[in-house]
Amino acid sequence: MHVSEDTGAVVPDQVNPLTKEHEKLERLAAITEIEAFNLPSPHMTPKHMLKLRDIIIDQLAHAAFDGVVITHGTDTLEETAYFLDLTTKFESPIVLTGAMRSSNELGADGLYNLVAAIRVAGDDDARGKGVLVVMNDEIHHAANVTKTSTSSVATFQSPQYGPIGLVTKTTIHFHHAPIIREYVNVQSLTKRVAMLKVYAGMDADIVDAVLASGYDGLVLEGLGQGNVPPAVVPSIQRLLEKRIPIVLVSRCFNGIAQGVYGYEGGGKQLEDMGVMYTTGLNGPKARLRLLIGLNQHDQPLEMSRFFE
């Protein structure tokens, strides 16, 4: 992206300005460059993410790359990162990075973040840790990281967990690693999953619309530890009776969503009805997890275990 001198709007470049820095980057690694898409990140879809996954699989099958770096717009970067984390199983690191300042702005951070990402992707200690996000001298895991500010260069944070490593001028330092890695074999995306943020006074018709529109699953960003207004409970029940899986996460950044409260619309009632809870994921990532689970290629997943 660059800032237009005529309008002041931030618009896409026809040519990625980072390609002009090829000589500098070649000092860090032997780089093979592929332009998968030239899209603003709000234009990304799960089908783009799947195509990107397929490009990575093809490249790593035909050459001995030590790592993969993806430059990506920041609005949906965390979603692409998590999608790739669930649908790849390489020891070689896959690292996503981006920029919060446009390429022709004072203090542009794109090249700096790209250099850091290449250094991480080529580091032996990055192997086997899944998909990583490198921004602002921090290394985050795809499952935990989220964009927390609209404009700060320190926007990418991992609430409750923190970064798993740091980038310094001379070293790549990892101080912890994911406990488990998961892989789901997905070849196509035919199922659809909706996501709704729960709010005070929410009416049932918006949940009924999910059923009427033919969605195959629903994620709810619930209140507190995982509660909803009583008015939507009958609609939730109707979806469950149609065998449409519903996953509930919390609107809160920190804490664990779980079935605790026993009142109408409380988490314990929802859990007893068959609503699934998951821990450590925000709504968009829970949506991708359900989407990937529903589109599992080999055999249907046991959803309750997949979301434990």
PDB file of C-alpha atoms in Angstrom:
ATOM      1  CA  MET A   1       0.000   0.000   0.000  1.00  0.00           C
ATOM      2  CA  HIS A   2       0.987   3.648  -0.463  1.00  0.00           C
ATOM      3  CA  VAL A   3      -0.553   6.999   0.374  1.00  0.00           C
ATOM      4  CA  SER A   4      -1.857   8.766  -2.743  1.00  0.00           C
ATOM      5  CA  GLU A   5      -0.479  12.288  -3.083  1.00  0.00           C
ATOM      6  CA  ASP A   6      -3.642  13.342  -4.930  1.00  0.00           C
ATOM      7  CA  THR A   7      -6.350  12.074  -2.559  1.00  0.00           C
ATOM      8  CA  GLY A   8      -4.588  11.110   0.665  1.00  0.00           C
ATOM      9  CA  ALA A   9      -6.194   7.674   0.486  1.00  0.00           C
ATOM     10  CA  VAL A  10      -4.172   4.537   1.143  1.00  0.00           C
ATOM     11  CA  VAL A  11      -4.340   2.430  -2.029  1.00  0.00           C
ATOM     12  CA  PRO A  12      -2.610  -0.680  -3.425  1.00  0.00           C
ATOM     13  CA  ASP A  13       0.608  -0.349  -5.429  1.00  0.00           C
ATOM     14  CA  GLN A  14       0.717  -1.958  -8.847  1.00  0.00           C
ATOM     15  CA  VAL A  15       4.141  -3.352  -7.918  1.00  0.00           C
ATOM     16  CA  ASN A  16       5.134  -4.535  -4.460  1.00  0.00           C
ATOM     17  CA  PRO A  17       7.711  -1.951  -3.281  1.00  0.00           C
ATOM     18  CA  LEU A  18       9.463  -4.654  -1.269  1.00  0.00           C
ATOM     19  CA  THR A  19      10.661  -6.240  -4.524  1.00  0.00           C
ATOM     20  CA  LYS A  20      12.895  -3.197  -4.980  1.00  0.00           C
ATOM     21  CA  GLU A  21      14.806  -4.318  -1.894  1.00  0.00           C
ATOM     22  CA  HIS A  22      15.739  -7.706  -3.333  1.00  0.00           C
ATOM     23  CA  GLU A  23      19.487  -7.142  -3.030  1.00  0.00           C
ATOM     24  CA  LYS A  24      19.215  -6.370   0.692  1.00  0.00           C
ATOM     25  CA  LEU A  25      17.060  -9.421   1.300  1.00  0.00           C
ATOM     26  CA  GLU A  26      19.418 -11.712  -0.625  1.00  0.00           C
ATOM     27  CA  ARG A  27      22.045 -11.022   2.037  1.00  0.00           C
ATOM     28  CA  LEU A  28      19.819 -12.853   4.491  1.00  0.00           C
ATOM     29  CA  ALA A  29      18.791 -15.849   2.388  1.00  0.00           C
ATOM     30  CA  ALA A  30      18.460 -17.229  -1.123  1.00  0.00           C
ATOM     31  CA  ILE A  31      14.912 -16.161  -1.890  1.00  0.00           C
ATOM     32  CA  THR A  32      12.390 -17.516  -4.379  1.00  0.00           C
ATOM     33  CA  GLU A  33       9.596 -14.965  -4.744  1.00  0.00           C
ATOM     34  CA  ILE A  34       6.021 -15.784  -5.760  1.00  0.00           C
ATOM     35  CA  GLU A  35       3.173 -13.289  -5.964  1.00  0.00           C
ATOM     36  CA  ALA A  36       0.165 -15.350  -4.950  1.00  0.00           C
ATOM     37  CA  PHE A  37      -2.280 -12.411  -4.876  1.00  0.00           C
ATOM     38  CA  ASN A  38      -2.205  -8.629  -4.956  1.00  0.00           C
ATOM     39  CA  LEU A  39      -5.180  -7.968  -2.681  1.00  0.00           C
ATOM     40  CA  PRO A  40      -6.115  -5.712   0.212  1.00  0.00           C
ATOM     41  CA  SER A  41      -6.476  -8.080   3.149  1.00  0.00           C
ATOM     42  CA  PRO A  42     -10.249  -7.467   3.611  1.00  0.00           C
ATOM     43  CA  HIS A  43     -10.600  -9.106   0.172  1.00  0.00           C
ATOM     44  CA  MET A  44      -9.069 -12.356   1.453  1.00  0.00           C
ATOM     45  CA  THR A  45     -11.410 -15.340   1.737  1.00  0.00           C
ATOM     46  CA  PRO A  46     -10.911 -18.881   3.059  1.00  0.00           C
ATOM     47  CA  LYS A  47     -10.657 -20.014  -0.574  1.00  0.00           C
ATOM     48  CA  HIS A  48      -7.704 -17.656  -1.061  1.00  0.00           C
ATOM     49  CA  MET A  49      -6.183 -19.106   2.108  1.00  0.00           C
ATOM     50  CA  LEU A  50      -6.631 -22.628   0.752  1.00  0.00           C
ATOM     51  CA  LYS A  51      -4.980 -21.658  -2.531  1.00  0.00           C
ATOM     52  CA  LEU A  52      -2.093 -20.127  -0.604  1.00  0.00           C
ATOM     53  CA  ARG A  53      -1.788 -23.365   1.371  1.00  0.00           C
ATOM     54  CA  ASP A  54      -1.651 -25.330  -1.878  1.00  0.00           C
ATOM     55  CA  ILE A  55       1.105 -23.073  -3.270  1.00  0.00           C
ATOM     56  CA  ILE A  56       3.179 -23.683  -0.133  1.00  0.00           C
ATOM     57  CA  ILE A  57       2.660 -27.459  -0.335  1.00  0.00           C
ATOM     58  CA  ASP A  58       3.693 -27.471  -4.004  1.00  0.00           C
ATOM     59  CA  GLN A  59       6.808 -25.377  -3.414  1.00  0.00           C
ATOM     60  CA  LEU A  60       8.021 -27.377  -0.428  1.00  0.00           C
ATOM     61  CA  ALA A  61       7.441 -30.612  -2.326  1.00  0.00           C
ATOM     62  CA  HIS A  62       9.779 -29.587  -5.150  1.00  0.00           C
ATOM     63  CA  ALA A  63      12.593 -27.689  -3.435  1.00  0.00           C
ATOM     64  CA  ALA A  64      14.518 -27.774  -0.161  1.00  0.00           C
ATOM     65  CA  PHE A  65      13.346 -24.503   1.366  1.00  0.00           C
ATOM     66  CA  ASP A  66      14.254 -23.794   4.990  1.00  0.00           C
ATOM     67  CA  GLY A  67      11.186 -21.645   5.534  1.00  0.00           C
ATOM     68  CA  VAL A  68       8.314 -19.670   4.047  1.00  0.00           C
ATOM     69  CA  VAL A  69       7.568 -15.964   4.524  1.00  0.00           C
ATOM     70  CA  ILE A  70       4.209 -14.449   3.578  1.00  0.00           C
ATOM     71  CA  THR A  71       3.656 -10.698   3.349  1.00  0.00           C
ATOM     72  CA  HIS A  72       0.019  -9.995   4.155  1.00  0.00           C
ATOM     73  CA  GLY A  73      -2.274  -7.089   4.916  1.00  0.00           C
ATOM     74  CA  THR A  74      -2.842  -6.802   8.637  1.00  0.00           C
ATOM     75  CA  ASP A  75      -6.657  -6.769   8.791  1.00  0.00           C
ATOM     76  CA  THR A  76      -7.030 -10.507   8.201  1.00  0.00           C
ATOM     77  CA  LEU A  77      -3.431 -11.629   8.739  1.00  0.00           C
ATOM     78  CA  GLU A  78      -4.287 -13.526  11.924  1.00  0.00           C
ATOM     79  CA  GLU A  79      -7.026 -15.491  10.144  1.00  0.00           C
ATOM     80  CA  THR A  80      -4.765 -16.585   7.276  1.00  0.00           C
ATOM     81  CA  ALA A  81      -2.088 -17.523   9.814  1.00  0.00           C
ATOM     82  CA  TYR A  82      -4.487 -19.701  11.812  1.00  0.00           C
ATOM     83  CA  PHE A  83      -5.949 -21.305   8.685  1.00  0.00           C
ATOM     84  CA  LEU A  84      -2.447 -22.291   7.551  1.00  0.00           C
ATOM     85  CA  ASP A  85      -1.550 -23.517  11.029  1.00  0.00           C
ATOM     86  CA  LEU A  86      -4.448 -25.996  11.025  1.00  0.00           C
ATOM     87  CA  THR A  87      -4.028 -27.155   7.416  1.00  0.00           C
ATOM     88  CA  THR A  88      -0.237 -27.641   7.137  1.00  0.00           C
ATOM     89  CA  LYS A  89       2.158 -29.954   8.974  1.00  0.00           C
ATOM     90  CA  PHE A  90       5.662 -28.911   7.958  1.00  0.00           C
ATOM     91  CA  GLU A  91       8.700 -28.735  10.203  1.00  0.00           C
ATOM     92  CA  SER A  92       9.862 -25.753   8.141  1.00  0.00           C
ATOM     93  CA  PRO A  93       8.456 -22.557   9.643  1.00  0.00           C
ATOM     94  CA  ILE A  94       5.760 -20.544   7.890  1.00  0.00           C
ATOM     95  CA  VAL A  95       6.006 -16.906   8.958  1.00  0.00           C
ATOM     96  CA  LEU A  96       3.512 -14.132   8.216  1.00  0.00           C
ATOM     97  CA  THR A  97       4.360 -10.465   8.464  1.00  0.00           C
ATOM     98  CA  GLY A  98       2.897  -7.134   7.421  1.00  0.00           C
ATOM     99  CA  ALA A  99       3.136  -3.393   7.858  1.00  0.00           C
ATOM    100  CA  MET A 100       1.128  -0.822   9.762  1.00  0.00           C
ATOM    101  CA  ARG A 101       2.562   2.148   7.900  1.00  0.00           C
ATOM    102  CA  SER A 102       2.305   2.546   4.131  1.00  0.00           C
ATOM    103  CA  SER A 103       5.411   2.113   2.030  1.00  0.00           C
ATOM    104  CA  ASN A 104       5.854   5.851   1.345  1.00  0.00           C
ATOM    105  CA  GLU A 105       5.073   7.043   4.878  1.00  0.00           C
ATOM    106  CA  LEU A 106       7.708   8.302   7.298  1.00  0.00           C
ATOM    107  CA  GLY A 107       8.762   5.397   9.504  1.00  0.00           C
ATOM    108  CA  ALA A 108       7.363   2.711   7.184  1.00  0.00           C
ATOM    109  CA  ASP A 109       7.781  -0.641   8.946  1.00  0.00           C
ATOM    110  CA  GLY A 110       7.239  -3.078   6.076  1.00  0.00           C
ATOM    111  CA  LEU A 111      10.867  -3.696   5.124  1.00  0.00           C
ATOM    112  CA  TYR A 112      11.964  -3.937   8.766  1.00  0.00           C
ATOM    113  CA  ASN A 113       9.280  -6.527   9.542  1.00  0.00           C
ATOM    114  CA  LEU A 114      10.100  -8.468   6.377  1.00  0.00           C
ATOM    115  CA  VAL A 115      13.782  -8.654   7.317  1.00  0.00           C
ATOM    116  CA  ALA A 116      12.819  -9.908  10.790  1.00  0.00           C
ATOM    117  CA  ALA A 117      10.438 -12.497   9.307  1.00  0.00           C
ATOM    118  CA  ILE A 118      13.127 -13.835   6.945  1.00  0.00           C
ATOM    119  CA  ARG A 119      15.552 -14.123   9.842  1.00  0.00           C
ATOM    120  CA  VAL A 120      12.984 -16.077  11.888  1.00  0.00           C
ATOM    121  CA  ALA A 121      12.052 -18.337   8.950  1.00  0.00           C
ATOM    122  CA  GLY A 122      15.699 -19.257   8.497  1.00  0.00           C
ATOM    123  CA  ASP A 123      16.373 -19.928  12.176  1.00  0.00           C
ATOM    124  CA  ASP A 124      16.709 -23.557  13.272  1.00  0.00           C
ATOM    125  CA  ASP A 125      14.845 -22.881  16.529  1.00  0.00           C
ATOM    126  CA  ALA A 126      11.743 -21.849  14.565  1.00  0.00           C
ATOM    127  CA  ARG A 127      11.327 -25.359  13.181  1.00  0.00           C
ATOM    128  CA  GLY A 128       8.399 -27.419  14.392  1.00  0.00           C
ATOM    129  CA  LYS A 129       6.567 -24.542  16.052  1.00  0.00           C
ATOM    130  CA  GLY A 130       3.784 -24.206  13.497  1.00  0.00           C
ATOM    131  CA  VAL A 131       2.767 -20.979  11.787  1.00  0.00           C
ATOM    132  CA  LEU A 132       4.232 -17.794  13.272  1.00  0.00           C
ATOM    133  CA  VAL A 133       3.521 -14.078  13.017  1.00  0.00           C
ATOM    134  CA  VAL A 134       6.500 -11.715  13.219  1.00  0.00           C
ATOM    135  CA  MET A 135       5.793  -8.020  13.757  1.00  0.00           C
ATOM    136  CA  ASN A 136       7.491  -5.254  15.717  1.00  0.00           C
ATOM    137  CA  ASP A 137      10.380  -7.488  16.911  1.00  0.00           C
ATOM    138  CA  GLU A 138       8.012 -10.054  18.432  1.00  0.00           C
ATOM    139  CA  ILE A 139       7.219 -13.643  17.433  1.00  0.00           C
ATOM    140  CA  HIS A 140       3.652 -14.798  18.038  1.00  0.00           C
ATOM    141  CA  HIS A 141       1.943 -18.112  17.459  1.00  0.00           C
ATOM    142  CA  ALA A 142      -0.905 -18.128  14.944  1.00  0.00           C
ATOM    143  CA  ALA A 143      -3.456 -19.535  17.387  1.00  0.00           C
ATOM    144  CA  ASN A 144      -3.027 -16.739  19.926  1.00  0.00           C
ATOM    145  CA  VAL A 145      -2.156 -13.569  18.030  1.00  0.00           C
ATOM    146  CA  THR A 146      -4.715 -10.884  17.201  1.00  0.00           C
ATOM    147  CA  LYS A 147      -4.764  -7.324  15.940  1.00  0.00           C
ATOM    148  CA  THR A 148      -5.481  -5.110  18.950  1.00  0.00           C
ATOM    149  CA  SER A 149      -5.071  -1.572  17.590  1.00  0.00           C
ATOM    150  CA  THR A 150      -6.246   0.023  14.364  1.00  0.00           C
ATOM    151  CA  SER A 151      -2.996   1.886  13.769  1.00  0.00           C
ATOM    152  CA  SER A 152      -0.221   1.137  16.289  1.00  0.00           C
ATOM    153  CA  VAL A 153       2.894  -0.642  15.013  1.00  0.00           C
ATOM    154  CA  ALA A 154       2.589  -2.781  18.178  1.00  0.00           C
ATOM    155  CA  THR A 155      -0.929  -3.861  17.193  1.00  0.00           C
ATOM    156  CA  PHE A 156      -0.280  -7.623  17.102  1.00  0.00           C
ATOM    157  CA  GLN A 157      -0.513  -9.105  20.576  1.00  0.00           C
ATOM    158  CA  SER A 158      -1.330 -12.487  22.109  1.00  0.00           C
ATOM    159  CA  PRO A 159      -3.715 -11.675  24.983  1.00  0.00           C
ATOM    160  CA  GLN A 160      -3.276 -13.896  28.016  1.00  0.00           C
ATOM    161  CA  TYR A 161      -0.323 -15.730  26.430  1.00  0.00           C
ATOM    162  CA  GLY A 162       2.170 -13.173  25.101  1.00  0.00           C
ATOM    163  CA  PRO A 163       4.724 -13.639  22.313  1.00  0.00           C
ATOM    164  CA  ILE A 164       6.659 -16.907  22.112  1.00  0.00           C
ATOM    165  CA  GLY A 165       9.882 -15.190  21.098  1.00  0.00           C
ATOM    166  CA  LEU A 166      11.747 -11.978  20.356  1.00  0.00           C
ATOM    167  CA  VAL A 167      13.838 -10.669  17.480  1.00  0.00           C
ATOM    168  CA  THR A 168      16.940  -8.690  18.429  1.00  0.00           C
ATOM    169  CA  LYS A 169      19.611  -7.143  16.239  1.00  0.00           C
ATOM    170  CA  THR A 170      21.802 -10.221  16.590  1.00  0.00           C
ATOM    171  CA  THR A 171      19.630 -13.152  17.707  1.00  0.00           C
ATOM    172  CA  ILE A 172      16.269 -14.903  17.398  1.00  0.00           C
ATOM    173  CA  HIS A 173      15.194 -15.839  20.917  1.00  0.00           C
ATOM    174  CA  PHE A 174      12.345 -18.274  21.650  1.00  0.00           C
ATOM    175  CA  HIS A 175      11.274 -18.506  25.277  1.00  0.00           C
ATOM    176  CA  HIS A 176       8.374 -20.959  24.924  1.00  0.00           C
ATOM    177  CA  ALA A 177       6.602 -23.082  22.328  1.00  0.00           C
ATOM    178  CA  PRO A 178       3.119 -24.509  21.582  1.00  0.00           C
ATOM    179  CA  ILE A 179       2.190 -27.564  23.630  1.00  0.00           C
ATOM    180  CA  ILE A 180       0.500 -29.347  20.727  1.00  0.00           C
ATOM    181  CA  ARG A 181       0.249 -29.033  16.961  1.00  0.00           C
ATOM    182  CA  GLU A 182      -2.880 -29.975  15.048  1.00  0.00           C
ATOM    183  CA  TYR A 183      -3.497 -30.876  11.414  1.00  0.00           C
ATOM    184  CA  VAL A 184      -6.734 -31.254   9.468  1.00  0.00           C
ATOM    185  CA  ASN A 185      -6.713 -32.529   5.888  1.00  0.00           C
ATOM    186  CA  VAL A 186      -8.807 -30.069   3.865  1.00  0.00           C
ATOM    187  CA  GLN A 187      -8.978 -30.240   0.064  1.00  0.00           C
ATOM    188  CA  SER A 188     -11.974 -27.999  -0.639  1.00  0.00           C
ATOM    189  CA  LEU A 189     -14.343 -25.654   1.181  1.00  0.00           C
ATOM    190  CA  THR A 190     -17.979 -26.439   0.488  1.00  0.00           C
ATOM    191  CA  LYS A 191     -19.479 -25.938   3.957  1.00  0.00           C
ATOM    192  CA  ARG A 192     -20.270 -22.471   5.310  1.00  0.00           C
ATOM    193  CA  VAL A 193     -20.023 -21.102   8.839  1.00  0.00           C
ATOM    194  CA  ALA A 194     -21.558 -17.886  10.185  1.00  0.00           C
ATOM    195  CA  MET A 195     -20.410 -15.845  13.178  1.00  0.00           C
ATOM    196  CA  LEU A 196     -22.492 -13.547  15.382  1.00  0.00           C
ATOM    197  CA  LYS A 197     -21.420 -11.286  18.229  1.00  0.00           C
ATOM    198  CA  VAL A 198     -23.850 -11.537  21.132  1.00  0.00           C
ATOM    199  CA  TYR A 199     -25.100  -8.282  22.661  1.00  0.00           C
ATOM    200  CA  ALA A 200     -27.592  -7.080  25.280  1.00  0.00           C
ATOM    201  CA  GLY A 201     -31.171  -7.340  24.010  1.00  0.00           C
ATOM    202  CA  MET A 202     -30.253  -9.573  21.053  1.00  0.00           C
ATOM    203  CA  ASP A 203     -33.342 -10.848  19.244  1.00  0.00           C
ATOM    204  CA  ALA A 204     -33.947 -14.352  17.955  1.00  0.00           C
ATOM    205  CA  ASP A 205     -34.538 -13.443  14.323  1.00  0.00           C
ATOM    206  CA  ILE A 206     -30.851 -12.891  13.578  1.00  0.00           C
ATOM    207  CA  VAL A 207     -30.059 -16.437  14.752  1.00  0.00           C
ATOM    208  CA  ASP A 208     -33.043 -17.782  12.790  1.00  0.00           C
ATOM    209  CA  ALA A 209     -31.558 -16.109   9.688  1.00  0.00           C
ATOM    210  CA  VAL A 210     -28.504 -18.379   9.983  1.00  0.00           C
ATOM    211  CA  LEU A 211     -30.779 -21.395   9.655  1.00  0.00           C
ATOM    212  CA  ALA A 212     -32.840 -19.858   6.871  1.00  0.00           C
ATOM    213  CA  SER A 213     -29.700 -18.954   4.907  1.00  0.00           C
ATOM    214  CA  GLY A 214     -28.477 -22.545   4.859  1.00  0.00           C
ATOM    215  CA  TYR A 215     -25.309 -22.202   6.921  1.00  0.00           C
ATOM    216  CA  ASP A 216     -23.664 -25.418   8.117  1.00  0.00           C
ATOM    217  CA  GLY A 217     -22.360 -24.079  11.424  1.00  0.00           C
ATOM    218  CA  LEU A 218     -22.481 -21.083  13.750  1.00  0.00           C
ATOM    219  CA  VAL A 219     -19.992 -19.403  16.069  1.00  0.00           C
ATOM    220  CA  LEU A 220     -21.294 -17.103  18.804  1.00  0.00           C
ATOM    221  CA  GLU A 221     -19.096 -14.566  20.565  1.00  0.00           C
ATOM    222  CA  GLY A 222     -20.948 -14.770  23.865  1.00  0.00           C
ATOM    223  CA  LEU A 223     -21.127 -12.577  26.938  1.00  0.00           C
ATOM    224  CA  GLY A 224     -18.702 -13.076  29.836  1.00  0.00           C
ATOM    225  CA  GLN A 225     -17.823 -16.728  30.396  1.00  0.00           C
ATOM    226  CA  GLY A 226     -20.193 -17.758  27.602  1.00  0.00           C
ATOM    227  CA  ASN A 227     -23.782 -16.597  28.032  1.00  0.00           C
ATOM    228  CA  VAL A 228     -26.536 -15.248  25.760  1.00  0.00           C
ATOM    229  CA  PRO A 229     -29.793 -13.301  26.241  1.00  0.00           C
ATOM    230  CA  PRO A 230     -32.752 -15.643  26.897  1.00  0.00           C
ATOM    231  CA  ALA A 231     -34.581 -14.505  23.755  1.00  0.00           C
ATOM    232  CA  VAL A 232     -32.131 -16.351  21.467  1.00  0.00           C
ATOM    233  CA  VAL A 233     -32.192 -19.682  23.325  1.00  0.00           C
ATOM    234  CA  PRO A 234     -35.143 -21.152  21.331  1.00  0.00           C
ATOM    235  CA  SER A 235     -33.391 -20.261  18.067  1.00  0.00           C
ATOM    236  CA  ILE A 236     -30.205 -21.932  19.260  1.00  0.00           C
ATOM    237  CA  GLN A 237     -32.248 -25.010  20.099  1.00  0.00           C
ATOM    238  CA  ARG A 238     -33.747 -25.071  16.600  1.00  0.00           C
ATOM    239  CA  LEU A 239     -30.283 -25.005  15.004  1.00  0.00           C
ATOM    240  CA  LEU A 240     -29.073 -27.815  17.230  1.00  0.00           C
ATOM    241  CA  GLU A 241     -32.154 -29.900  16.355  1.00  0.00           C
ATOM    242  CA  LYS A 242     -31.182 -29.495  12.692  1.00  0.00           C
ATOM    243  CA  ARG A 243     -27.728 -30.874  13.642  1.00  0.00           C
ATOM    244  CA  ILE A 244     -26.028 -27.543  12.942  1.00  0.00           C
ATOM    245  CA  PRO A 245     -23.027 -27.308  15.277  1.00  0.00           C
ATOM    246  CA  ILE A 246     -22.742 -24.179  17.423  1.00  0.00           C
ATOM    247  CA  VAL A 247     -19.481 -23.075  19.031  1.00  0.00           C
ATOM    248  CA  LEU A 248     -19.420 -20.435  21.752  1.00  0.00           C
ATOM    249  CA  VAL A 249     -16.433 -18.240  22.610  1.00  0.00           C
ATOM    250  CA  SER A 250     -16.276 -15.146  24.776  1.00  0.00           C
ATOM    251  CA  ARG A 251     -16.244 -11.523  23.651  1.00  0.00           C
ATOM    252  CA  CYS A 252     -13.530 -11.013  26.292  1.00  0.00           C
ATOM    253  CA  PHE A 253      -9.845 -11.078  25.367  1.00  0.00           C
ATOM    254  CA  ASN A 254      -8.844 -12.965  28.519  1.00  0.00           C
ATOM    255  CA  GLY A 255     -10.226 -15.873  30.483  1.00  0.00           C
ATOM    256  CA  ILE A 256     -11.922 -19.137  29.563  1.00  0.00           C
ATOM    257  CA  ALA A 257     -15.391 -19.602  28.075  1.00  0.00           C
ATOM    258  CA  GLN A 258     -17.218 -22.398  29.893  1.00  0.00           C
ATOM    259  CA  GLY A 259     -20.654 -23.499  30.998  1.00  0.00           C
ATOM    260  CA  VAL A 260     -21.000 -21.971  34.463  1.00  0.00           C
ATOM    261  CA  TYR A 261     -24.241 -20.044  34.873  1.00  0.00           C
ATOM    262  CA  GLY A 262     -27.490 -21.970  35.231  1.00  0.00           C
ATOM    263  CA  TYR A 263     -30.050 -19.261  34.398  1.00  0.00           C
ATOM    264  CA  GLU A 264     -31.976 -18.991  31.109  1.00  0.00           C
ATOM    265  CA  GLY A 265     -29.340 -18.316  28.444  1.00  0.00           C
ATOM    266  CA  GLY A 266     -26.527 -19.156  30.863  1.00  0.00           C
ATOM    267  CA  GLY A 267     -23.550 -21.191  29.770  1.00  0.00           C
ATOM    268  CA  LYS A 268     -24.506 -24.318  31.725  1.00  0.00           C
ATOM    269  CA  GLN A 269     -27.899 -24.439  30.037  1.00  0.00           C
ATOM    270  CA  LEU A 270     -26.297 -23.954  26.604  1.00  0.00           C
ATOM    271  CA  GLU A 271     -23.698 -26.644  27.282  1.00  0.00           C
ATOM    272  CA  ASP A 272     -26.407 -29.099  28.333  1.00  0.00           C
ATOM    273  CA  MET A 273     -28.257 -28.309  25.089  1.00  0.00           C
ATOM    274  CA  GLY A 274     -25.194 -29.274  23.047  1.00  0.00           C
ATOM    275  CA  VAL A 275     -23.414 -25.956  22.413  1.00  0.00           C
ATOM    276  CA  MET A 276     -19.634 -26.473  22.286  1.00  0.00           C
ATOM    277  CA  TYR A 277     -17.110 -24.250  24.047  1.00  0.00           C
ATOM    278  CA  THR A 278     -13.517 -23.620  23.057  1.00  0.00           C
ATOM    279  CA  THR A 279     -10.658 -21.937  24.866  1.00  0.00           C
ATOM    280  CA  GLY A 280      -8.086 -19.438  23.654  1.00  0.00           C
ATOM    281  CA  LEU A 281      -9.694 -18.562  20.313  1.00  0.00           C
ATOM    282  CA  ASN A 282     -11.476 -15.395  19.297  1.00  0.00           C
ATOM    283  CA  GLY A 283     -14.607 -15.495  17.152  1.00  0.00           C
ATOM    284  CA  PRO A 284     -12.959 -15.290  13.700  1.00  0.00           C
ATOM    285  CA  LYS A 285     -10.517 -18.074  14.537  1.00  0.00           C
ATOM    286  CA  ALA A 286     -13.226 -20.261  16.055  1.00  0.00           C
ATOM    287  CA  ARG A 287     -15.176 -19.744  12.825  1.00  0.00           C
ATOM    288  CA  LEU A 288     -12.185 -20.921  10.774  1.00  0.00           C
ATOM    289  CA  ARG A 289     -11.708 -23.895  13.083  1.00  0.00           C
ATOM    290  CA  LEU A 290     -15.341 -24.952  12.653  1.00  0.00           C
ATOM    291  CA  LEU A 291     -15.148 -24.335   8.897  1.00  0.00           C
ATOM    292  CA  ILE A 292     -12.029 -26.477   8.604  1.00  0.00           C
ATOM    293  CA  GLY A 293     -13.522 -29.187  10.826  1.00  0.00           C
ATOM    294  CA  LEU A 294     -16.684 -29.372   8.744  1.00  0.00           C
ATOM    295  CA  ASN A 295     -14.638 -29.608   5.536  1.00  0.00           C
ATOM    296  CA  GLN A 296     -12.313 -32.344   6.801  1.00  0.00           C
ATOM    297  CA  HIS A 297     -11.427 -34.492   3.771  1.00  0.00           C
ATOM    298  CA  ASP A 298     -10.775 -37.952   5.197  1.00  0.00           C
ATOM    299  CA  GLN A 299     -13.618 -38.566   7.613  1.00  0.00           C
ATOM    300  CA  PRO A 300     -15.933 -36.472   9.793  1.00  0.00           C
ATOM    301  CA  LEU A 301     -14.280 -35.107  12.922  1.00  0.00           C
ATOM    302  CA  GLU A 302     -15.715 -35.654  16.377  1.00  0.00           C
ATOM    303  CA  MET A 303     -16.547 -31.980  16.853  1.00  0.00           C
ATOM    304  CA  SER A 304     -16.883 -32.053  20.632  1.00  0.00           C
ATOM    305  CA  ARG A 305     -13.324 -33.383  20.921  1.00  0.00           C
ATOM    306  CA  PHE A 306     -12.033 -31.036  18.223  1.00  0.00           C
ATOM    307  CA  PHE A 307     -13.248 -28.075  20.288  1.00  0.00           C
ATOM    308  CA  GLU A 308     -12.278 -29.290  23.767  1.00  0.00           C
TER     309      GLU A 308
END
